[in-house]
Coordinates of C-alpha atoms in Angstrom, one line a residue:
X1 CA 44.5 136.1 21.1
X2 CA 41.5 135.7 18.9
X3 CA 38.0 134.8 20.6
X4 CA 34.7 134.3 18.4
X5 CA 31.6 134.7 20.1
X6 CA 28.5 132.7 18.2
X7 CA 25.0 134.2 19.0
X8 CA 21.5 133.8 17.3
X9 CA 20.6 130.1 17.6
X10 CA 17.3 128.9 18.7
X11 CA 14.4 126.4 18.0
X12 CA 12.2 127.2 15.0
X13 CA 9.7 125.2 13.0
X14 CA 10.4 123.6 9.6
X15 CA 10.7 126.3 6.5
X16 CA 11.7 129.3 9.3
X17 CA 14.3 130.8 9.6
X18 CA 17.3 132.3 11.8
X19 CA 20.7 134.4 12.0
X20 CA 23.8 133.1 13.2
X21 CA 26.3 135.7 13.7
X22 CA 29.9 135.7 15.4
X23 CA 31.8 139.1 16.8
X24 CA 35.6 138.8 16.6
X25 CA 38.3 139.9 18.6
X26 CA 41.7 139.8 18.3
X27 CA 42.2 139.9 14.4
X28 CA 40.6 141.9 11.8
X29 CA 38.3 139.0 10.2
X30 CA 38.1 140.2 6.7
X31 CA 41.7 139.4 6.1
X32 CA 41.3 135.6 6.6
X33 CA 39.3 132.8 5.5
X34 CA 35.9 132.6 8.0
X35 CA 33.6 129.6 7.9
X36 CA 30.6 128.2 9.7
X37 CA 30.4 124.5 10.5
X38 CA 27.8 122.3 12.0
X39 CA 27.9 118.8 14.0
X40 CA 25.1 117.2 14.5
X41 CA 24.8 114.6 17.7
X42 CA 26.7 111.0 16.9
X43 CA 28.1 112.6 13.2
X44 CA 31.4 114.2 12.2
X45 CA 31.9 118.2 12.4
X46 CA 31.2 119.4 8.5
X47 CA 31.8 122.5 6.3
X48 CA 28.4 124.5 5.5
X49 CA 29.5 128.1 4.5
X50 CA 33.0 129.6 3.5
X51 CA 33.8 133.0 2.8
X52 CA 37.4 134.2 2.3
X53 CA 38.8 137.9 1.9
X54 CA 37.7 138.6 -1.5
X55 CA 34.1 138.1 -0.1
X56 CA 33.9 135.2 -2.1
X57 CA 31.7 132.4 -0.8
X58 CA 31.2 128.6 -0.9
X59 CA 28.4 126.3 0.5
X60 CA 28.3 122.3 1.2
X61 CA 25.3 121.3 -1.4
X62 CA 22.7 120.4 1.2
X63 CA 22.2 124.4 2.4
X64 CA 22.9 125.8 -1.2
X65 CA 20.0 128.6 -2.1
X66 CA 18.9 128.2 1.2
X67 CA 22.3 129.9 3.6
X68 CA 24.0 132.9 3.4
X69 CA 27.4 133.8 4.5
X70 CA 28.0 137.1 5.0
X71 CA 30.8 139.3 6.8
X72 CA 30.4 143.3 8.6
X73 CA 33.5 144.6 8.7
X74 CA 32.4 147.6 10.5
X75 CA 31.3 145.4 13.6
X76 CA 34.2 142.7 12.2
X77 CA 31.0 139.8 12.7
X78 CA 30.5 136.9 10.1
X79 CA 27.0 136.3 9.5
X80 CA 25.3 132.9 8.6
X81 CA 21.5 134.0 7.4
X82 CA 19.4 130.4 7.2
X83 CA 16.4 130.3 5.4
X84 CA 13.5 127.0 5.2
X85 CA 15.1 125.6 7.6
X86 CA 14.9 121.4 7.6
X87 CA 15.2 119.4 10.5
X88 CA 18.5 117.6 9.2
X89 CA 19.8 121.0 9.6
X90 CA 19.7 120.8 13.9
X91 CA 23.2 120.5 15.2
X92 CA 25.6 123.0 16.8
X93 CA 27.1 125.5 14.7
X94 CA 30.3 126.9 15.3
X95 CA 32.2 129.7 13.8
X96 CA 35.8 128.7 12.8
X97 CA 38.8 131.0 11.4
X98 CA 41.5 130.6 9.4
X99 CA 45.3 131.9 9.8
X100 CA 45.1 131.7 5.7
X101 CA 43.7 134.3 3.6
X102 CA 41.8 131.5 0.8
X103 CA 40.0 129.0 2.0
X104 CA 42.5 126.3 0.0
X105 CA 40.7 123.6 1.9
X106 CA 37.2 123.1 3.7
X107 CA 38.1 120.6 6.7
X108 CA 38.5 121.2 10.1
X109 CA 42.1 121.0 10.5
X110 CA 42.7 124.2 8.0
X111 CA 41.1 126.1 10.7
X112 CA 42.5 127.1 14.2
X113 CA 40.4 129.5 15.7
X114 CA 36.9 128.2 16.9
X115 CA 33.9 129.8 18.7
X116 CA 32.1 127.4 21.7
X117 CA 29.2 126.8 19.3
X118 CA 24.9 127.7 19.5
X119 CA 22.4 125.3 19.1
X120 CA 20.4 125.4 16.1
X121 CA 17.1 123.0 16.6
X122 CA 14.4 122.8 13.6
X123 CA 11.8 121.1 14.4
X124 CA 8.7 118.9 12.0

């Protein structure tokens, strides 16, 4: 039974920033393809960061050179550092896994495993 656990959100002002993470259970997370998503209220859950057992990492072009995906294997926790923060990026972000070891796709339906999600609210 895997269970992901999201900490770290908050409120912060424009430009700040904050650190998502998400402890695992269950399976070793390193093996599979992690990812953090984000759904904002009235839009459609989307892809932001991807990182699959290689270590290698993918970002949807609105947080690229601003977010950073990141895994500790010793603590088995995926990281999501966000840096000048915007206010399109409030939503709820959630931590998602993959039974796959590449991340062949980005939508929601190539992953199963899903944490309950932490408000992240940037205010102007």
């Amino acid at each position: 039974q895997v269970q992901l656990v999201e900490s770290g959100g908050g409120s912060v002002q424009a430009g700040g920033s904050l650190r998502l993470s998400c402890a695992a259970s269950g399976y070793t997370i390193r093996n599979y393809c992690m990812a953090w998503f984000r759904q904002a209220p009235g839009k459609e859950r989307e892809g932001v960061a991807f990182i699959d057992r290689t270590g290698s990492t993918g970002y949807t072009e609105s947080v690229k050179g601003r977010f950073t995906i990141s895994r500790d294997n010793a603590k088995n926790t995926l990281n999501l550092q966000m840096n000048s923060l915007k206010p399109e990026d409030t939503a709820v972000y959630y931590c998602a896994m993959s039974e796959r070891f590449y991340c062949l796709r980005t939508a929601v339906d190539f992953f199963r495993y899903w944490g309950q999600g932490t408000q992240v609210t940037v205010s102007s």
